[in-house]
């Protein structure tokens, strides 16, 4: 009995030991599995979690797209509303259109002292101030011929005024809109004309530069008349020519028509980059492109110009002018289309008022790149002026 019992006890001990070992292995496996699951959870690698993250990313992307489209749509609606509102604003407040035509509030170049033309390289120029009307002051530059450059140094206004009576002809220059008498392209033209032996008198209309007053077509024309009379009172028998550029051509034809009607015409009129009338110019201007086919364009945009008293009717004025006329225009002019200058010439040339005077049109090919304000660069300009102004007295054929 003792021998049989001992093996049984030993067997029980072995089974217990074996059971304990198996239990430990199972526990280790379970611990490892739980650790792996925790790691997977922390890494977000579970299938459910992956799908949720992808859905969240997609929702965020769609949200951003919707937000972008909403902002874009808001901007488009704002632009469209502004596009539609502007014509009504101009119709209700026609003064806006007048400011856009004159652009006298645009003073380019900035930060120059108009009292010191020498700062712009005009060392033979004097700055004056004239008074066309009460409470109106206009700034004037008088540049003498280049041959007097040294003599002019340190001279006062009286010397410059007396110089107008010399044997050199005089050009009264009427500039276009925006900027001042110190504009870069204007200064360069003064230098060219001065080098050719001309006195050049330029000025800022009331409301431009440092001139005092409120801009208007009537006021601009009166200012030009005052300066012309001021020159004639000092120039003796010297020829006086009038040169208008761009909007200044409207002032020039207004002035010359008035001078011819009172029988004191200038010796010649030069129009650089002219238009026919302000309505046609406004309709042709590049700024009008976005509204050119807008319903009621004339009523919204052109009628307010007329109601503001702005006409600048070159096409009508040339029918009442009796002096030689020279028109200069670049084919690539982006501001005043070339065809308007050609049209003005076609109106002027057969006019009875020019029957005893010559009318000449000089085009500048687009390859030259003179555009709206760089005709002064033409090497042909001295010859053109010499041939035209040298024989600007009345003649019996065009």
Short mmCIF file of N, CA and C in Angstrom, two decimals, residues 147-257:
data_model
loop_
_atom_site.label_atom_id
_atom_site.label_comp_id
_atom_site.label_asym_id
_atom_site.label_seq_id
_atom_site.Cartn_x
_atom_site.Cartn_y
_atom_site.Cartn_z
N UNK A 147 19.62 129.33 -75.82
CA UNK A 147 20.80 130.16 -76.12
C UNK A 147 21.02 131.24 -75.07
N UNK A 148 19.99 131.52 -74.27
CA UNK A 148 20.10 132.52 -73.21
C UNK A 148 20.35 131.88 -71.84
N UNK A 149 20.72 130.62 -71.83
CA UNK A 149 20.83 129.90 -70.56
C UNK A 149 21.76 130.63 -69.58
N UNK A 150 22.95 130.97 -70.02
CA UNK A 150 23.90 131.63 -69.12
C UNK A 150 23.44 133.03 -68.73
N UNK A 151 22.93 133.77 -69.69
CA UNK A 151 22.48 135.14 -69.42
C UNK A 151 21.35 135.16 -68.39
N UNK A 152 20.52 134.13 -68.41
CA UNK A 152 19.33 134.10 -67.55
C UNK A 152 19.65 133.80 -66.09
N UNK A 153 20.86 133.34 -65.80
CA UNK A 153 21.18 132.95 -64.43
C UNK A 153 21.07 134.14 -63.47
N UNK A 154 20.27 133.96 -62.41
CA UNK A 154 20.13 134.97 -61.37
C UNK A 154 19.24 136.14 -61.73
N UNK A 155 18.61 136.10 -62.90
CA UNK A 155 17.75 137.22 -63.32
C UNK A 155 16.39 137.15 -62.63
N UNK A 156 15.77 138.33 -62.46
CA UNK A 156 14.48 138.39 -61.77
C UNK A 156 13.32 138.35 -62.77
N UNK A 157 12.10 138.43 -62.24
CA UNK A 157 10.91 138.32 -63.07
C UNK A 157 10.85 139.43 -64.11
N UNK A 158 11.26 140.63 -63.76
CA UNK A 158 11.21 141.75 -64.70
C UNK A 158 12.08 141.47 -65.94
N UNK A 159 13.24 140.88 -65.72
CA UNK A 159 14.12 140.55 -66.86
C UNK A 159 13.44 139.55 -67.79
N UNK A 160 12.81 138.54 -67.21
CA UNK A 160 12.12 137.53 -68.01
C UNK A 160 10.96 138.15 -68.79
N UNK A 161 10.19 139.01 -68.16
CA UNK A 161 9.08 139.66 -68.86
C UNK A 161 9.58 140.49 -70.03
N UNK A 162 10.65 141.25 -69.80
CA UNK A 162 11.22 142.06 -70.88
C UNK A 162 11.75 141.19 -72.02
N UNK A 163 12.21 139.97 -71.68
CA UNK A 163 12.77 139.07 -72.70
C UNK A 163 11.72 138.63 -73.72
N UNK A 164 10.45 138.70 -73.36
CA UNK A 164 9.40 138.31 -74.30
C UNK A 164 9.37 139.20 -75.55
N UNK A 165 9.94 140.38 -75.42
CA UNK A 165 9.95 141.31 -76.57
C UNK A 165 11.15 141.07 -77.49
N UNK A 166 11.94 140.05 -77.19
CA UNK A 166 13.10 139.74 -78.05
C UNK A 166 12.60 139.20 -79.39
N UNK A 167 13.53 138.85 -80.25
CA UNK A 167 13.17 138.39 -81.59
C UNK A 167 12.77 136.92 -81.64
N UNK A 168 12.71 136.26 -80.49
CA UNK A 168 12.36 134.83 -80.46
C UNK A 168 10.85 134.64 -80.34
N UNK A 169 10.27 133.73 -81.13
CA UNK A 169 8.83 133.48 -81.03
C UNK A 169 8.46 132.82 -79.71
N UNK A 170 7.18 132.83 -79.39
CA UNK A 170 6.68 132.38 -78.08
C UNK A 170 5.63 131.29 -78.28
N UNK A 171 5.72 130.25 -77.46
CA UNK A 171 4.70 129.20 -77.46
C UNK A 171 4.00 129.19 -76.10
N UNK A 172 2.68 129.36 -76.13
CA UNK A 172 1.87 129.22 -74.92
C UNK A 172 1.39 127.77 -74.87
N UNK A 173 1.84 127.05 -73.85
CA UNK A 173 1.54 125.61 -73.74
C UNK A 173 0.39 125.37 -72.77
N UNK A 174 -0.62 124.64 -73.23
CA UNK A 174 -1.80 124.32 -72.42
C UNK A 174 -1.81 122.81 -72.17
N UNK A 175 -1.54 122.42 -70.93
CA UNK A 175 -1.40 120.98 -70.65
C UNK A 175 -2.73 120.28 -70.47
N UNK A 176 -2.67 118.93 -70.44
CA UNK A 176 -3.86 118.11 -70.29
C UNK A 176 -4.26 117.93 -68.84
N UNK A 177 -5.13 116.94 -68.59
CA UNK A 177 -5.62 116.73 -67.23
C UNK A 177 -4.56 116.05 -66.37
N UNK A 178 -4.78 116.05 -65.10
CA UNK A 178 -3.88 115.44 -64.10
C UNK A 178 -2.50 116.10 -64.12
N UNK A 179 -1.78 115.90 -63.03
CA UNK A 179 -0.43 116.45 -62.94
C UNK A 179 -0.39 117.97 -62.86
N UNK A 180 0.79 118.52 -63.12
CA UNK A 180 1.01 119.96 -63.02
C UNK A 180 1.89 120.42 -64.18
N UNK A 181 2.22 121.72 -64.18
CA UNK A 181 3.13 122.24 -65.20
C UNK A 181 4.53 121.64 -65.07
N UNK A 182 4.77 120.95 -63.94
CA UNK A 182 6.06 120.30 -63.72
C UNK A 182 6.07 118.82 -64.06
N UNK A 183 5.05 118.34 -64.77
CA UNK A 183 5.02 116.93 -65.19
C UNK A 183 6.22 116.57 -66.06
N UNK A 184 6.70 115.36 -65.94
CA UNK A 184 7.94 114.95 -66.61
C UNK A 184 7.89 115.16 -68.12
N UNK A 185 6.84 114.65 -68.79
CA UNK A 185 6.79 114.77 -70.25
C UNK A 185 6.61 116.22 -70.68
N UNK A 186 5.97 117.02 -69.82
CA UNK A 186 5.81 118.44 -70.14
C UNK A 186 7.15 119.16 -70.05
N UNK A 187 7.89 118.88 -69.00
CA UNK A 187 9.21 119.50 -68.84
C UNK A 187 10.11 119.14 -70.02
N UNK A 188 10.05 117.88 -70.45
CA UNK A 188 10.89 117.46 -71.58
C UNK A 188 10.51 118.20 -72.86
N UNK A 189 9.21 118.46 -73.05
CA UNK A 189 8.80 119.23 -74.23
C UNK A 189 9.30 120.67 -74.14
N UNK A 190 9.21 121.28 -72.95
CA UNK A 190 9.74 122.65 -72.79
C UNK A 190 11.20 122.70 -73.22
N UNK A 191 11.96 121.68 -72.81
CA UNK A 191 13.40 121.67 -73.13
C UNK A 191 13.62 121.58 -74.64
N UNK A 192 12.81 120.74 -75.30
CA UNK A 192 12.94 120.61 -76.76
C UNK A 192 12.61 121.94 -77.44
N UNK A 193 11.48 122.54 -77.06
CA UNK A 193 11.06 123.79 -77.70
C UNK A 193 12.04 124.92 -77.40
N UNK A 194 12.55 124.95 -76.16
CA UNK A 194 13.53 125.97 -75.80
C UNK A 194 14.81 125.81 -76.62
N UNK A 195 15.23 124.57 -76.85
CA UNK A 195 16.44 124.32 -77.64
C UNK A 195 16.25 124.75 -79.09
N UNK A 196 15.00 124.81 -79.55
CA UNK A 196 14.71 125.24 -80.92
C UNK A 196 14.59 126.76 -81.04
N UNK A 197 14.74 127.46 -79.91
CA UNK A 197 14.74 128.93 -79.95
C UNK A 197 13.44 129.59 -79.58
N UNK A 198 12.53 128.84 -78.95
CA UNK A 198 11.24 129.41 -78.54
C UNK A 198 11.25 129.78 -77.06
N UNK A 199 10.55 130.87 -76.72
CA UNK A 199 10.12 131.07 -75.34
C UNK A 199 8.97 130.08 -75.12
N UNK A 200 8.90 129.48 -73.93
CA UNK A 200 7.79 128.59 -73.61
C UNK A 200 7.13 129.10 -72.33
N UNK A 201 5.85 129.42 -72.42
CA UNK A 201 5.09 129.85 -71.25
C UNK A 201 4.04 128.78 -70.96
N UNK A 202 4.14 128.17 -69.78
CA UNK A 202 3.17 127.15 -69.37
C UNK A 202 2.59 127.55 -68.03
N UNK A 203 1.44 127.03 -67.70
CA UNK A 203 0.81 127.39 -66.43
C UNK A 203 -0.14 126.29 -65.99
N UNK A 204 -0.50 126.32 -64.72
CA UNK A 204 -1.51 125.42 -64.18
C UNK A 204 -2.84 126.16 -64.08
N UNK A 205 -3.88 125.57 -64.66
CA UNK A 205 -5.22 126.16 -64.55
C UNK A 205 -5.62 126.24 -63.07
N UNK A 206 -6.61 127.06 -62.80
CA UNK A 206 -7.15 127.13 -61.43
C UNK A 206 -7.52 125.73 -60.94
N UNK A 207 -7.05 125.41 -59.74
CA UNK A 207 -7.35 124.09 -59.17
C UNK A 207 -6.28 123.05 -59.44
N UNK A 208 -5.33 123.35 -60.32
CA UNK A 208 -4.21 122.43 -60.58
C UNK A 208 -2.96 122.93 -59.87
N UNK A 209 -2.08 121.99 -59.52
CA UNK A 209 -0.80 122.38 -58.93
C UNK A 209 -0.97 123.31 -57.73
N UNK A 210 -0.25 124.45 -57.78
CA UNK A 210 -0.38 125.43 -56.70
C UNK A 210 -1.27 126.60 -57.09
N UNK A 211 -2.04 126.43 -58.16
CA UNK A 211 -3.00 127.46 -58.58
C UNK A 211 -4.26 127.37 -57.73
N UNK A 212 -4.83 128.51 -57.42
CA UNK A 212 -5.98 128.57 -56.51
C UNK A 212 -7.27 128.79 -57.30
N UNK A 213 -8.28 128.00 -56.97
CA UNK A 213 -9.58 128.13 -57.62
C UNK A 213 -10.19 126.76 -57.85
N UNK A 214 -11.40 126.76 -58.38
CA UNK A 214 -12.14 125.52 -58.65
C UNK A 214 -12.18 125.26 -60.15
N UNK A 215 -11.82 124.07 -60.60
CA UNK A 215 -11.77 123.79 -62.04
C UNK A 215 -13.13 123.87 -62.71
N UNK A 216 -13.14 124.39 -63.93
CA UNK A 216 -14.31 124.38 -64.80
C UNK A 216 -13.81 124.69 -66.19
N UNK A 217 -14.58 124.30 -67.19
CA UNK A 217 -14.16 124.59 -68.56
C UNK A 217 -14.09 126.09 -68.80
N UNK A 218 -15.07 126.82 -68.30
CA UNK A 218 -15.06 128.27 -68.48
C UNK A 218 -13.85 128.90 -67.79
N UNK A 219 -13.56 128.44 -66.56
CA UNK A 219 -12.44 128.98 -65.81
C UNK A 219 -11.10 128.68 -66.47
N UNK A 220 -10.94 127.46 -66.98
CA UNK A 220 -9.70 127.08 -67.66
C UNK A 220 -9.48 127.94 -68.90
N UNK A 221 -10.56 128.16 -69.65
CA UNK A 221 -10.46 128.98 -70.86
C UNK A 221 -10.13 130.42 -70.51
N UNK A 222 -10.73 130.93 -69.47
CA UNK A 222 -10.46 132.31 -69.06
C UNK A 222 -9.03 132.47 -68.58
N UNK A 223 -8.52 131.47 -67.86
CA UNK A 223 -7.12 131.51 -67.42
C UNK A 223 -6.18 131.59 -68.62
N UNK A 224 -6.47 130.76 -69.64
CA UNK A 224 -5.64 130.75 -70.84
C UNK A 224 -5.71 132.09 -71.57
N UNK A 225 -6.90 132.69 -71.61
CA UNK A 225 -7.06 134.00 -72.25
C UNK A 225 -6.25 135.07 -71.51
N UNK A 226 -6.29 134.99 -70.19
CA UNK A 226 -5.56 135.97 -69.39
C UNK A 226 -4.05 135.87 -69.63
N UNK A 227 -3.52 134.64 -69.68
CA UNK A 227 -2.08 134.46 -69.91
C UNK A 227 -1.72 134.90 -71.32
N UNK A 228 -2.57 134.61 -72.29
CA UNK A 228 -2.30 135.04 -73.67
C UNK A 228 -2.22 136.57 -73.75
N UNK A 229 -3.18 137.23 -73.15
CA UNK A 229 -3.18 138.70 -73.16
C UNK A 229 -1.96 139.25 -72.41
N UNK A 230 -1.57 138.59 -71.35
CA UNK A 230 -0.39 138.99 -70.58
C UNK A 230 0.86 138.90 -71.46
N UNK A 231 0.94 137.82 -72.23
CA UNK A 231 2.08 137.65 -73.15
C UNK A 231 2.07 138.72 -74.23
N UNK A 232 0.91 138.93 -74.86
CA UNK A 232 0.80 139.89 -75.97
C UNK A 232 1.14 141.31 -75.52
N UNK A 233 0.85 141.62 -74.25
CA UNK A 233 1.15 142.96 -73.74
C UNK A 233 2.65 143.20 -73.61
N UNK A 234 3.44 142.10 -73.69
CA UNK A 234 4.89 142.21 -73.48
C UNK A 234 5.72 141.76 -74.68
N UNK A 235 5.10 141.10 -75.65
CA UNK A 235 5.85 140.44 -76.73
C UNK A 235 6.08 141.30 -77.96
N UNK A 236 5.45 142.46 -78.03
CA UNK A 236 5.60 143.31 -79.21
C UNK A 236 5.06 142.62 -80.45
N UNK A 237 5.89 142.56 -81.50
CA UNK A 237 5.45 141.94 -82.76
C UNK A 237 5.88 140.47 -82.88
N UNK A 238 6.42 139.92 -81.82
CA UNK A 238 6.86 138.52 -81.88
C UNK A 238 5.68 137.58 -82.11
N UNK A 239 5.87 136.54 -82.93
CA UNK A 239 4.79 135.55 -83.12
C UNK A 239 4.47 134.83 -81.81
N UNK A 240 3.19 134.59 -81.60
CA UNK A 240 2.75 133.81 -80.44
C UNK A 240 1.93 132.62 -80.95
N UNK A 241 2.40 131.42 -80.62
CA UNK A 241 1.73 130.20 -81.03
C UNK A 241 1.10 129.54 -79.81
N UNK A 242 0.01 128.84 -80.02
CA UNK A 242 -0.68 128.15 -78.92
C UNK A 242 -0.58 126.65 -79.15
N UNK A 243 -0.11 125.95 -78.14
CA UNK A 243 0.07 124.49 -78.21
C UNK A 243 -0.79 123.86 -77.13
N UNK A 244 -1.72 123.01 -77.52
CA UNK A 244 -2.55 122.29 -76.56
C UNK A 244 -2.32 120.80 -76.65
N UNK A 245 -2.30 120.14 -75.51
CA UNK A 245 -2.11 118.69 -75.48
C UNK A 245 -3.28 118.02 -74.77
N UNK A 246 -3.86 116.98 -75.39
CA UNK A 246 -4.90 116.17 -74.78
C UNK A 246 -6.09 117.05 -74.35
N UNK A 247 -6.45 117.06 -73.06
CA UNK A 247 -7.55 117.92 -72.62
C UNK A 247 -7.23 119.38 -72.91
N UNK A 248 -5.95 119.73 -72.92
CA UNK A 248 -5.55 121.10 -73.24
C UNK A 248 -5.89 121.51 -74.66
N UNK A 249 -6.15 120.52 -75.56
CA UNK A 249 -6.58 120.90 -76.91
C UNK A 249 -7.98 121.50 -76.86
N UNK A 250 -8.79 121.03 -75.89
CA UNK A 250 -10.13 121.61 -75.73
C UNK A 250 -10.05 123.04 -75.25
N UNK A 251 -9.12 123.30 -74.32
CA UNK A 251 -8.90 124.67 -73.85
C UNK A 251 -8.36 125.52 -74.99
N UNK A 252 -7.45 124.95 -75.78
CA UNK A 252 -6.81 125.69 -76.87
C UNK A 252 -7.81 126.13 -77.94
N UNK A 253 -8.69 125.21 -78.35
CA UNK A 253 -9.66 125.61 -79.39
C UNK A 253 -10.70 126.58 -78.84
N UNK A 254 -11.07 126.41 -77.56
CA UNK A 254 -11.94 127.41 -76.93
C UNK A 254 -11.31 128.79 -76.98
N UNK A 255 -10.02 128.84 -76.59
CA UNK A 255 -9.29 130.10 -76.55
C UNK A 255 -9.15 130.71 -77.94
N UNK A 256 -8.70 129.91 -78.90
CA UNK A 256 -8.44 130.45 -80.24
C UNK A 256 -9.73 130.88 -80.92
N UNK A 257 -10.79 130.14 -80.72
CA UNK A 257 -12.08 130.57 -81.28
C UNK A 257 -12.45 131.95 -80.74
#
